[in-house]
Every structure is written in structure tokens, then in C-alpha cells.
Amino acid sequence: MTEAELKPARRSIGATRNPASQEAILAAAEAVLLENGLAGFSIEAVARRARAGKPTIYRWWPSQAALLLDVYHSHKRINFIFPDRGNIRDDLRAYLTGILKTWRDGTSGEVFRCVVARAQEEPAALAALSAYMADRRCQSGKIVEKAQERGEVRPDVNAELVTEILSSFAWGRLLTERLDVSEAEVEAVVDTVIGGILTKPAA
């Protein structure tokens, strides 16, 4: 018997996620992905590595894409905080810099690239990614909404669209492996965006 087979399987507690099992499954999923690539990623491989049952994994994550997104989000939750610097320029600069840094440092960027690749082939993966990004747009849009409340940004500006423009820039750099963006480039992108949204001073 292999070492993995000799170890006791992790116990499930039904539909409620066991924190220890969840952490083990997410760690196993990341390890399998980074070792085998997207083509070699499977729920079976994750279950073996985590010593968890496939039914448990499928009960908590209905698809590979959902599991990969949770792996990604577990890193994003730890490493990325929505900025609140008190002015829109600094907030957007910190927002864009934070995304790029999160993807550049560690494994988050590689995991997210795999999620995007899967979404091009599988409707379920695309649906999971779309739902995730809709939630992220709602959260990041609050940066602009706060600036609107302070009177910095025009009230007619679509808050979610502003941060989506910035994150789309980051997406393009991620997918073409150009994440080493200079501070000057970040400044240029942010200045271009805020130039079209700021409240105009009275004449």
C-alpha cells in the first residue's frame, strides 16, 4: 500500500464544510495544478492528494472551475485589500498596483490564468468565472462610489465600469505575461481613467 493509502481519510461533515478538510483540498488542488498543469488537473488527483472523497469535493465544489476559483480567491482574500486612501487617484493607483502584485508574486496569477483558459472551453467554467467577476466588480466599484460621495467623481459615472477598465488592463498583462508594470505605467493608466471621471471645477 502507498503512504497515502495508509493514512486515514479525512472525515466529511456533510454539506457543511469542515475547515481542516477544506484547507487540505484547496492546498491539494493548487499543488496538483502547479505540478501537472491544467491538462493534468482532475478532481480524482485532488482527492488522492488531499485524502478526501470525490463526493465531498463535488458537494462543496460542483465543478473544477469552482474549485480553482476558490483556490485563487483564498490567495486573493489574504493578499489583496480594497484600498481606502481618502482620494480617488491614490485609491485607484493602489487598486491596480495591488492586482498586479497579487498576480506577479506567488501562484495566484498562474491559477487565475488556468481558470480563464478553462472558461474558454467549458460553459460551467465560464459561468463560474462570470459570477465571480460580477461580484468583484460590485466590490471594487465601491472605491468609486466613495469618491462620488466625497464629491470627487461625477455622480453619472458608472462606478463598476471604472474599476473594470483598470482590471482589464491588468488582465491583458497577466494573459500575455507582462506583469512587470512600472510605477510610471500605473500612473499613466490611472491618470487616463480619472481624467474622464473627475468632477469639473466650477467656472
JSON list of C-alpha atoms in Angstrom, two decimals:
[
{"chain": "A", "resi": 1, "resn": "MET", "atom": "CA", "xyz": [0.00, 0.00, 0.00]},
{"chain": "A", "resi": 2, "resn": "THR", "atom": "CA", "xyz": [1.13, 3.56, -0.67]},
{"chain": "A", "resi": 3, "resn": "GLU", "atom": "CA", "xyz": [1.76, 6.07, 2.10]},
{"chain": "A", "resi": 4, "resn": "ALA", "atom": "CA", "xyz": [-1.40, 7.95, 1.08]},
{"chain": "A", "resi": 5, "resn": "GLU", "atom": "CA", "xyz": [-3.47, 4.77, 1.35]},
{"chain": "A", "resi": 6, "resn": "LEU", "atom": "CA", "xyz": [-2.11, 4.02, 4.84]},
{"chain": "A", "resi": 7, "resn": "LYS", "atom": "CA", "xyz": [-3.16, 7.43, 6.14]},
{"chain": "A", "resi": 8, "resn": "PRO", "atom": "CA", "xyz": [-6.76, 7.74, 7.33]},
{"chain": "A", "resi": 9, "resn": "ALA", "atom": "CA", "xyz": [-9.11, 9.59, 5.00]},
{"chain": "A", "resi": 10, "resn": "ARG", "atom": "CA", "xyz": [-10.34, 12.98, 6.15]},
{"chain": "A", "resi": 11, "resn": "ARG", "atom": "CA", "xyz": [-13.85, 12.84, 7.53]},
{"chain": "A", "resi": 12, "resn": "SER", "atom": "CA", "xyz": [-16.61, 14.85, 5.88]},
{"chain": "A", "resi": 13, "resn": "ILE", "atom": "CA", "xyz": [-19.37, 16.54, 7.87]},
{"chain": "A", "resi": 14, "resn": "GLY", "atom": "CA", "xyz": [-21.90, 16.58, 5.06]},
{"chain": "A", "resi": 15, "resn": "ALA", "atom": "CA", "xyz": [-22.90, 19.74, 3.27]},
{"chain": "A", "resi": 16, "resn": "THR", "atom": "CA", "xyz": [-21.19, 21.92, 5.90]},
{"chain": "A", "resi": 17, "resn": "ARG", "atom": "CA", "xyz": [-17.53, 22.37, 5.05]},
{"chain": "A", "resi": 18, "resn": "ASN", "atom": "CA", "xyz": [-15.03, 21.02, 7.55]},
{"chain": "A", "resi": 19, "resn": "PRO", "atom": "CA", "xyz": [-12.39, 23.80, 7.76]},
{"chain": "A", "resi": 20, "resn": "ALA", "atom": "CA", "xyz": [-9.48, 21.36, 8.01]},
{"chain": "A", "resi": 21, "resn": "SER", "atom": "CA", "xyz": [-10.70, 19.32, 5.06]},
{"chain": "A", "resi": 22, "resn": "GLN", "atom": "CA", "xyz": [-11.42, 22.43, 3.02]},
{"chain": "A", "resi": 23, "resn": "GLU", "atom": "CA", "xyz": [-7.90, 23.76, 3.61]},
{"chain": "A", "resi": 24, "resn": "ALA", "atom": "CA", "xyz": [-6.38, 20.39, 2.67]},
{"chain": "A", "resi": 25, "resn": "ILE", "atom": "CA", "xyz": [-8.42, 20.16, -0.53]},
{"chain": "A", "resi": 26, "resn": "LEU", "atom": "CA", "xyz": [-7.56, 23.71, -1.61]},
{"chain": "A", "resi": 27, "resn": "ALA", "atom": "CA", "xyz": [-3.86, 23.09, -0.93]},
{"chain": "A", "resi": 28, "resn": "ALA", "atom": "CA", "xyz": [-4.01, 19.80, -2.84]},
{"chain": "A", "resi": 29, "resn": "ALA", "atom": "CA", "xyz": [-5.78, 21.44, -5.78]},
{"chain": "A", "resi": 30, "resn": "GLU", "atom": "CA", "xyz": [-3.13, 24.13, -6.03]},
{"chain": "A", "resi": 31, "resn": "ALA", "atom": "CA", "xyz": [-0.31, 21.58, -5.81]},
{"chain": "A", "resi": 32, "resn": "VAL", "atom": "CA", "xyz": [-1.84, 19.35, -8.49]},
{"chain": "A", "resi": 33, "resn": "LEU", "atom": "CA", "xyz": [-2.39, 22.31, -10.80]},
{"chain": "A", "resi": 34, "resn": "LEU", "atom": "CA", "xyz": [1.13, 23.67, -10.43]},
{"chain": "A", "resi": 35, "resn": "GLU", "atom": "CA", "xyz": [2.75, 20.24, -10.79]},
{"chain": "A", "resi": 36, "resn": "ASN", "atom": "CA", "xyz": [0.65, 18.83, -13.63]},
{"chain": "A", "resi": 37, "resn": "GLY", "atom": "CA", "xyz": [-0.71, 21.90, -15.39]},
{"chain": "A", "resi": 38, "resn": "LEU", "atom": "CA", "xyz": [-4.28, 22.43, -16.48]},
{"chain": "A", "resi": 39, "resn": "ALA", "atom": "CA", "xyz": [-4.26, 19.35, -18.73]},
{"chain": "A", "resi": 40, "resn": "GLY", "atom": "CA", "xyz": [-3.32, 17.13, -15.79]},
{"chain": "A", "resi": 41, "resn": "PHE", "atom": "CA", "xyz": [-5.71, 18.67, -13.29]},
{"chain": "A", "resi": 42, "resn": "SER", "atom": "CA", "xyz": [-8.59, 16.47, -12.16]},
{"chain": "A", "resi": 43, "resn": "ILE", "atom": "CA", "xyz": [-10.85, 16.06, -9.15]},
{"chain": "A", "resi": 44, "resn": "GLU", "atom": "CA", "xyz": [-9.56, 12.48, -8.84]},
{"chain": "A", "resi": 45, "resn": "ALA", "atom": "CA", "xyz": [-5.96, 13.72, -8.48]},
{"chain": "A", "resi": 46, "resn": "VAL", "atom": "CA", "xyz": [-7.01, 16.33, -5.93]},
{"chain": "A", "resi": 47, "resn": "ALA", "atom": "CA", "xyz": [-8.97, 13.75, -3.92]},
{"chain": "A", "resi": 48, "resn": "ARG", "atom": "CA", "xyz": [-5.98, 11.40, -3.80]},
{"chain": "A", "resi": 49, "resn": "ARG", "atom": "CA", "xyz": [-3.60, 14.12, -2.70]},
{"chain": "A", "resi": 50, "resn": "ALA", "atom": "CA", "xyz": [-5.95, 15.53, -0.06]},
{"chain": "A", "resi": 51, "resn": "ARG", "atom": "CA", "xyz": [-7.08, 12.07, 1.09]},
{"chain": "A", "resi": 52, "resn": "ALA", "atom": "CA", "xyz": [-10.66, 13.22, 0.63]},
{"chain": "A", "resi": 53, "resn": "GLY", "atom": "CA", "xyz": [-13.63, 11.59, -1.06]},
{"chain": "A", "resi": 54, "resn": "LYS", "atom": "CA", "xyz": [-14.65, 12.74, -4.53]},
{"chain": "A", "resi": 55, "resn": "PRO", "atom": "CA", "xyz": [-18.31, 13.06, -3.43]},
{"chain": "A", "resi": 56, "resn": "THR", "atom": "CA", "xyz": [-17.22, 15.51, -0.73]},
{"chain": "A", "resi": 57, "resn": "ILE", "atom": "CA", "xyz": [-15.30, 17.63, -3.22]},
{"chain": "A", "resi": 58, "resn": "TYR", "atom": "CA", "xyz": [-18.17, 17.66, -5.71]},
{"chain": "A", "resi": 59, "resn": "ARG", "atom": "CA", "xyz": [-20.64, 18.51, -2.94]},
{"chain": "A", "resi": 60, "resn": "TRP", "atom": "CA", "xyz": [-18.61, 21.57, -1.98]},
{"chain": "A", "resi": 61, "resn": "TRP", "atom": "CA", "xyz": [-17.38, 22.49, -5.48]},
{"chain": "A", "resi": 62, "resn": "PRO", "atom": "CA", "xyz": [-19.72, 21.48, -8.34]},
{"chain": "A", "resi": 63, "resn": "SER", "atom": "CA", "xyz": [-17.03, 21.83, -11.00]},
{"chain": "A", "resi": 64, "resn": "GLN", "atom": "CA", "xyz": [-13.26, 22.04, -11.48]},
{"chain": "A", "resi": 65, "resn": "ALA", "atom": "CA", "xyz": [-13.65, 25.72, -12.26]},
{"chain": "A", "resi": 66, "resn": "ALA", "atom": "CA", "xyz": [-15.44, 26.37, -8.97]},
{"chain": "A", "resi": 67, "resn": "LEU", "atom": "CA", "xyz": [-12.62, 24.63, -7.10]},
{"chain": "A", "resi": 68, "resn": "LEU", "atom": "CA", "xyz": [-9.92, 26.55, -8.99]},
{"chain": "A", "resi": 69, "resn": "LEU", "atom": "CA", "xyz": [-11.70, 29.84, -8.32]},
{"chain": "A", "resi": 70, "resn": "ASP", "atom": "CA", "xyz": [-11.79, 29.03, -4.62]},
{"chain": "A", "resi": 71, "resn": "VAL", "atom": "CA", "xyz": [-8.05, 28.28, -4.70]},
{"chain": "A", "resi": 72, "resn": "TYR", "atom": "CA", "xyz": [-7.50, 31.63, -6.37]},
{"chain": "A", "resi": 73, "resn": "HIS", "atom": "CA", "xyz": [-9.85, 33.52, -4.09]},
{"chain": "A", "resi": 74, "resn": "SER", "atom": "CA", "xyz": [-8.22, 32.07, -0.96]},
{"chain": "A", "resi": 75, "resn": "HIS", "atom": "CA", "xyz": [-4.98, 33.76, -2.06]},
{"chain": "A", "resi": 76, "resn": "LYS", "atom": "CA", "xyz": [-6.71, 36.97, -3.14]},
{"chain": "A", "resi": 77, "resn": "ARG", "atom": "CA", "xyz": [-8.54, 37.25, 0.18]},
{"chain": "A", "resi": 78, "resn": "ILE", "atom": "CA", "xyz": [-5.25, 37.04, 2.09]},
{"chain": "A", "resi": 79, "resn": "ASN", "atom": "CA", "xyz": [-3.09, 39.13, -0.21]},
{"chain": "A", "resi": 80, "resn": "PHE", "atom": "CA", "xyz": [-5.41, 41.83, -1.53]},
{"chain": "A", "resi": 81, "resn": "ILE", "atom": "CA", "xyz": [-7.34, 44.51, 0.36]},
{"chain": "A", "resi": 82, "resn": "PHE", "atom": "CA", "xyz": [-9.50, 47.11, -1.38]},
{"chain": "A", "resi": 83, "resn": "PRO", "atom": "CA", "xyz": [-7.77, 50.45, -0.75]},
{"chain": "A", "resi": 84, "resn": "ASP", "atom": "CA", "xyz": [-9.26, 53.43, 1.05]},
{"chain": "A", "resi": 85, "resn": "ARG", "atom": "CA", "xyz": [-6.64, 56.21, 0.90]},
{"chain": "A", "resi": 86, "resn": "GLY", "atom": "CA", "xyz": [-9.11, 59.10, 1.02]},
{"chain": "A", "resi": 87, "resn": "ASN", "atom": "CA", "xyz": [-8.81, 60.25, -2.60]},
{"chain": "A", "resi": 88, "resn": "ILE", "atom": "CA", "xyz": [-9.70, 58.57, -5.88]},
{"chain": "A", "resi": 89, "resn": "ARG", "atom": "CA", "xyz": [-6.31, 58.87, -7.54]},
{"chain": "A", "resi": 90, "resn": "ASP", "atom": "CA", "xyz": [-4.43, 57.12, -4.72]},
{"chain": "A", "resi": 91, "resn": "ASP", "atom": "CA", "xyz": [-7.22, 54.55, -4.32]},
{"chain": "A", "resi": 92, "resn": "LEU", "atom": "CA", "xyz": [-7.20, 53.56, -8.00]},
{"chain": "A", "resi": 93, "resn": "ARG", "atom": "CA", "xyz": [-3.43, 53.51, -8.13]},
{"chain": "A", "resi": 94, "resn": "ALA", "atom": "CA", "xyz": [-3.31, 51.22, -5.09]},
{"chain": "A", "resi": 95, "resn": "TYR", "atom": "CA", "xyz": [-6.10, 49.07, -6.57]},
{"chain": "A", "resi": 96, "resn": "LEU", "atom": "CA", "xyz": [-4.28, 48.48, -9.87]},
{"chain": "A", "resi": 97, "resn": "THR", "atom": "CA", "xyz": [-0.89, 48.03, -8.19]},
{"chain": "A", "resi": 98, "resn": "GLY", "atom": "CA", "xyz": [-2.43, 45.53, -5.77]},
{"chain": "A", "resi": 99, "resn": "ILE", "atom": "CA", "xyz": [-3.92, 43.39, -8.54]},
{"chain": "A", "resi": 100, "resn": "LEU", "atom": "CA", "xyz": [-0.65, 43.29, -10.46]},
{"chain": "A", "resi": 101, "resn": "LYS", "atom": "CA", "xyz": [1.38, 42.47, -7.36]},
{"chain": "A", "resi": 102, "resn": "THR", "atom": "CA", "xyz": [-1.00, 39.69, -6.29]},
{"chain": "A", "resi": 103, "resn": "TRP", "atom": "CA", "xyz": [-0.74, 38.06, -9.72]},
{"chain": "A", "resi": 104, "resn": "ARG", "atom": "CA", "xyz": [3.01, 38.61, -10.01]},
{"chain": "A", "resi": 105, "resn": "ASP", "atom": "CA", "xyz": [4.02, 37.33, -6.56]},
{"chain": "A", "resi": 106, "resn": "GLY", "atom": "CA", "xyz": [3.34, 33.70, -5.67]},
{"chain": "A", "resi": 107, "resn": "THR", "atom": "CA", "xyz": [1.00, 31.39, -7.57]},
{"chain": "A", "resi": 108, "resn": "SER", "atom": "CA", "xyz": [-2.21, 33.43, -7.86]},
{"chain": "A", "resi": 109, "resn": "GLY", "atom": "CA", "xyz": [-1.52, 34.63, -11.39]},
{"chain": "A", "resi": 110, "resn": "GLU", "atom": "CA", "xyz": [-0.89, 31.12, -12.70]},
{"chain": "A", "resi": 111, "resn": "VAL", "atom": "CA", "xyz": [-4.04, 29.79, -11.03]},
{"chain": "A", "resi": 112, "resn": "PHE", "atom": "CA", "xyz": [-6.16, 32.59, -12.48]},
{"chain": "A", "resi": 113, "resn": "ARG", "atom": "CA", "xyz": [-4.72, 32.06, -15.97]},
{"chain": "A", "resi": 114, "resn": "CYS", "atom": "CA", "xyz": [-5.83, 28.43, -15.71]},
{"chain": "A", "resi": 115, "resn": "VAL", "atom": "CA", "xyz": [-9.34, 29.47, -14.68]},
{"chain": "A", "resi": 116, "resn": "VAL", "atom": "CA", "xyz": [-9.57, 31.81, -17.67]},
{"chain": "A", "resi": 117, "resn": "ALA", "atom": "CA", "xyz": [-8.29, 29.07, -20.00]},
{"chain": "A", "resi": 118, "resn": "ARG", "atom": "CA", "xyz": [-10.85, 26.60, -18.68]},
{"chain": "A", "resi": 119, "resn": "ALA", "atom": "CA", "xyz": [-13.61, 29.17, -19.15]},
{"chain": "A", "resi": 120, "resn": "GLN", "atom": "CA", "xyz": [-12.85, 29.31, -22.89]},
{"chain": "A", "resi": 121, "resn": "GLU", "atom": "CA", "xyz": [-13.75, 25.63, -23.25]},
{"chain": "A", "resi": 122, "resn": "GLU", "atom": "CA", "xyz": [-16.43, 24.86, -20.67]},
{"chain": "A", "resi": 123, "resn": "PRO", "atom": "CA", "xyz": [-19.76, 26.68, -20.19]},
{"chain": "A", "resi": 124, "resn": "ALA", "atom": "CA", "xyz": [-19.79, 25.79, -16.49]},
{"chain": "A", "resi": 125, "resn": "ALA", "atom": "CA", "xyz": [-16.35, 27.30, -16.02]},
{"chain": "A", "resi": 126, "resn": "LEU", "atom": "CA", "xyz": [-17.38, 30.43, -17.90]},
{"chain": "A", "resi": 127, "resn": "ALA", "atom": "CA", "xyz": [-20.48, 30.76, -15.73]},
{"chain": "A", "resi": 128, "resn": "ALA", "atom": "CA", "xyz": [-18.43, 30.39, -12.55]},
{"chain": "A", "resi": 129, "resn": "LEU", "atom": "CA", "xyz": [-15.86, 32.94, -13.72]},
{"chain": "A", "resi": 130, "resn": "SER", "atom": "CA", "xyz": [-18.57, 35.38, -14.83]},
{"chain": "A", "resi": 131, "resn": "ALA", "atom": "CA", "xyz": [-20.31, 35.15, -11.45]},
{"chain": "A", "resi": 132, "resn": "TYR", "atom": "CA", "xyz": [-17.02, 35.66, -9.63]},
{"chain": "A", "resi": 133, "resn": "MET", "atom": "CA", "xyz": [-16.11, 38.69, -11.73]},
{"chain": "A", "resi": 134, "resn": "ALA", "atom": "CA", "xyz": [-19.56, 40.23, -11.29]},
{"chain": "A", "resi": 135, "resn": "ASP", "atom": "CA", "xyz": [-19.08, 40.04, -7.52]},
{"chain": "A", "resi": 136, "resn": "ARG", "atom": "CA", "xyz": [-15.58, 41.53, -7.79]},
{"chain": "A", "resi": 137, "resn": "ARG", "atom": "CA", "xyz": [-16.88, 44.42, -9.92]},
{"chain": "A", "resi": 138, "resn": "CYS", "atom": "CA", "xyz": [-19.52, 45.14, -7.31]},
{"chain": "A", "resi": 139, "resn": "GLN", "atom": "CA", "xyz": [-16.91, 45.17, -4.54]},
{"chain": "A", "resi": 140, "resn": "SER", "atom": "CA", "xyz": [-14.30, 47.21, -6.38]},
{"chain": "A", "resi": 141, "resn": "GLY", "atom": "CA", "xyz": [-16.92, 49.67, -7.60]},
{"chain": "A", "resi": 142, "resn": "LYS", "atom": "CA", "xyz": [-17.31, 50.83, -4.02]},
{"chain": "A", "resi": 143, "resn": "ILE", "atom": "CA", "xyz": [-13.95, 52.58, -4.40]},
{"chain": "A", "resi": 144, "resn": "VAL", "atom": "CA", "xyz": [-15.50, 54.91, -6.95]},
{"chain": "A", "resi": 145, "resn": "GLU", "atom": "CA", "xyz": [-18.80, 55.17, -5.08]},
{"chain": "A", "resi": 146, "resn": "LYS", "atom": "CA", "xyz": [-16.95, 56.52, -2.04]},
{"chain": "A", "resi": 147, "resn": "ALA", "atom": "CA", "xyz": [-15.25, 59.09, -4.26]},
{"chain": "A", "resi": 148, "resn": "GLN", "atom": "CA", "xyz": [-18.66, 60.09, -5.59]},
{"chain": "A", "resi": 149, "resn": "GLU", "atom": "CA", "xyz": [-19.87, 60.58, -2.03]},
{"chain": "A", "resi": 150, "resn": "ARG", "atom": "CA", "xyz": [-16.84, 62.82, -1.39]},
{"chain": "A", "resi": 151, "resn": "GLY", "atom": "CA", "xyz": [-17.70, 64.84, -4.50]},
{"chain": "A", "resi": 152, "resn": "GLU", "atom": "CA", "xyz": [-14.51, 63.89, -6.37]},
{"chain": "A", "resi": 153, "resn": "VAL", "atom": "CA", "xyz": [-16.20, 61.88, -9.12]},
{"chain": "A", "resi": 154, "resn": "ARG", "atom": "CA", "xyz": [-19.24, 62.88, -11.17]},
{"chain": "A", "resi": 155, "resn": "PRO", "atom": "CA", "xyz": [-22.46, 61.21, -9.99]},
{"chain": "A", "resi": 156, "resn": "ASP", "atom": "CA", "xyz": [-23.29, 60.00, -13.51]},
{"chain": "A", "resi": 157, "resn": "VAL", "atom": "CA", "xyz": [-20.11, 57.86, -13.71]},
{"chain": "A", "resi": 158, "resn": "ASN", "atom": "CA", "xyz": [-20.63, 54.07, -13.74]},
{"chain": "A", "resi": 159, "resn": "ALA", "atom": "CA", "xyz": [-18.55, 53.03, -10.72]},
{"chain": "A", "resi": 160, "resn": "GLU", "atom": "CA", "xyz": [-18.13, 49.38, -11.70]},
{"chain": "A", "resi": 161, "resn": "LEU", "atom": "CA", "xyz": [-17.05, 50.28, -15.22]},
{"chain": "A", "resi": 162, "resn": "VAL", "atom": "CA", "xyz": [-14.18, 52.43, -13.92]},
{"chain": "A", "resi": 163, "resn": "THR", "atom": "CA", "xyz": [-12.56, 49.61, -11.96]},
{"chain": "A", "resi": 164, "resn": "GLU", "atom": "CA", "xyz": [-13.34, 47.14, -14.75]},
{"chain": "A", "resi": 165, "resn": "ILE", "atom": "CA", "xyz": [-11.26, 49.27, -17.12]},
{"chain": "A", "resi": 166, "resn": "LEU", "atom": "CA", "xyz": [-8.32, 49.09, -14.73]},
{"chain": "A", "resi": 167, "resn": "SER", "atom": "CA", "xyz": [-8.69, 45.38, -14.08]},
{"chain": "A", "resi": 168, "resn": "SER", "atom": "CA", "xyz": [-8.96, 44.77, -17.84]},
{"chain": "A", "resi": 169, "resn": "PHE", "atom": "CA", "xyz": [-5.55, 46.40, -18.24]},
{"chain": "A", "resi": 170, "resn": "ALA", "atom": "CA", "xyz": [-4.24, 44.01, -15.59]},
{"chain": "A", "resi": 171, "resn": "TRP", "atom": "CA", "xyz": [-5.91, 41.04, -17.31]},
{"chain": "A", "resi": 172, "resn": "GLY", "atom": "CA", "xyz": [-4.17, 41.87, -20.57]},
{"chain": "A", "resi": 173, "resn": "ARG", "atom": "CA", "xyz": [-0.80, 41.98, -18.84]},
{"chain": "A", "resi": 174, "resn": "LEU", "atom": "CA", "xyz": [-1.50, 38.72, -16.98]},
{"chain": "A", "resi": 175, "resn": "LEU", "atom": "CA", "xyz": [-2.54, 36.78, -20.07]},
{"chain": "A", "resi": 176, "resn": "THR", "atom": "CA", "xyz": [0.49, 37.97, -22.05]},
{"chain": "A", "resi": 177, "resn": "GLU", "atom": "CA", "xyz": [2.92, 37.51, -19.14]},
{"chain": "A", "resi": 178, "resn": "ARG", "atom": "CA", "xyz": [3.79, 41.22, -18.84]},
{"chain": "A", "resi": 179, "resn": "LEU", "atom": "CA", "xyz": [3.11, 41.80, -15.16]},
{"chain": "A", "resi": 180, "resn": "ASP", "atom": "CA", "xyz": [6.29, 43.78, -14.50]},
{"chain": "A", "resi": 181, "resn": "VAL", "atom": "CA", "xyz": [4.47, 47.08, -14.86]},
{"chain": "A", "resi": 182, "resn": "SER", "atom": "CA", "xyz": [6.40, 50.16, -13.76]},
{"chain": "A", "resi": 183, "resn": "GLU", "atom": "CA", "xyz": [5.03, 52.79, -11.39]},
{"chain": "A", "resi": 184, "resn": "ALA", "atom": "CA", "xyz": [5.08, 55.26, -14.28]},
{"chain": "A", "resi": 185, "resn": "GLU", "atom": "CA", "xyz": [2.85, 52.95, -16.35]},
{"chain": "A", "resi": 186, "resn": "VAL", "atom": "CA", "xyz": [0.42, 52.56, -13.46]},
{"chain": "A", "resi": 187, "resn": "GLU", "atom": "CA", "xyz": [0.33, 56.34, -13.04]},
{"chain": "A", "resi": 188, "resn": "ALA", "atom": "CA", "xyz": [-0.35, 56.80, -16.77]},
{"chain": "A", "resi": 189, "resn": "VAL", "atom": "CA", "xyz": [-3.22, 54.31, -16.78]},
{"chain": "A", "resi": 190, "resn": "VAL", "atom": "CA", "xyz": [-4.83, 55.80, -13.68]},
{"chain": "A", "resi": 191, "resn": "ASP", "atom": "CA", "xyz": [-4.43, 59.39, -14.90]},
{"chain": "A", "resi": 192, "resn": "THR", "atom": "CA", "xyz": [-6.01, 58.47, -18.23]},
{"chain": "A", "resi": 193, "resn": "VAL", "atom": "CA", "xyz": [-9.03, 56.98, -16.48]},
{"chain": "A", "resi": 194, "resn": "ILE", "atom": "CA", "xyz": [-9.61, 59.63, -13.82]},
{"chain": "A", "resi": 195, "resn": "GLY", "atom": "CA", "xyz": [-9.24, 62.37, -16.41]},
{"chain": "A", "resi": 196, "resn": "GLY", "atom": "CA", "xyz": [-12.67, 61.37, -17.70]},
{"chain": "A", "resi": 197, "resn": "ILE", "atom": "CA", "xyz": [-14.50, 60.92, -14.42]},
{"chain": "A", "resi": 198, "resn": "LEU", "atom": "CA", "xyz": [-13.49, 63.74, -12.08]},
{"chain": "A", "resi": 199, "resn": "THR", "atom": "CA", "xyz": [-15.93, 66.45, -11.09]},
{"chain": "A", "resi": 200, "resn": "LYS", "atom": "CA", "xyz": [-15.13, 69.53, -13.11]},
{"chain": "A", "resi": 201, "resn": "PRO", "atom": "CA", "xyz": [-14.35, 72.65, -11.04]},
{"chain": "A", "resi": 202, "resn": "ALA", "atom": "CA", "xyz": [-16.88, 75.43, -11.31]},
{"chain": "A", "resi": 203, "resn": "ALA", "atom": "CA", "xyz": [-16.03, 78.03, -13.97]}
]
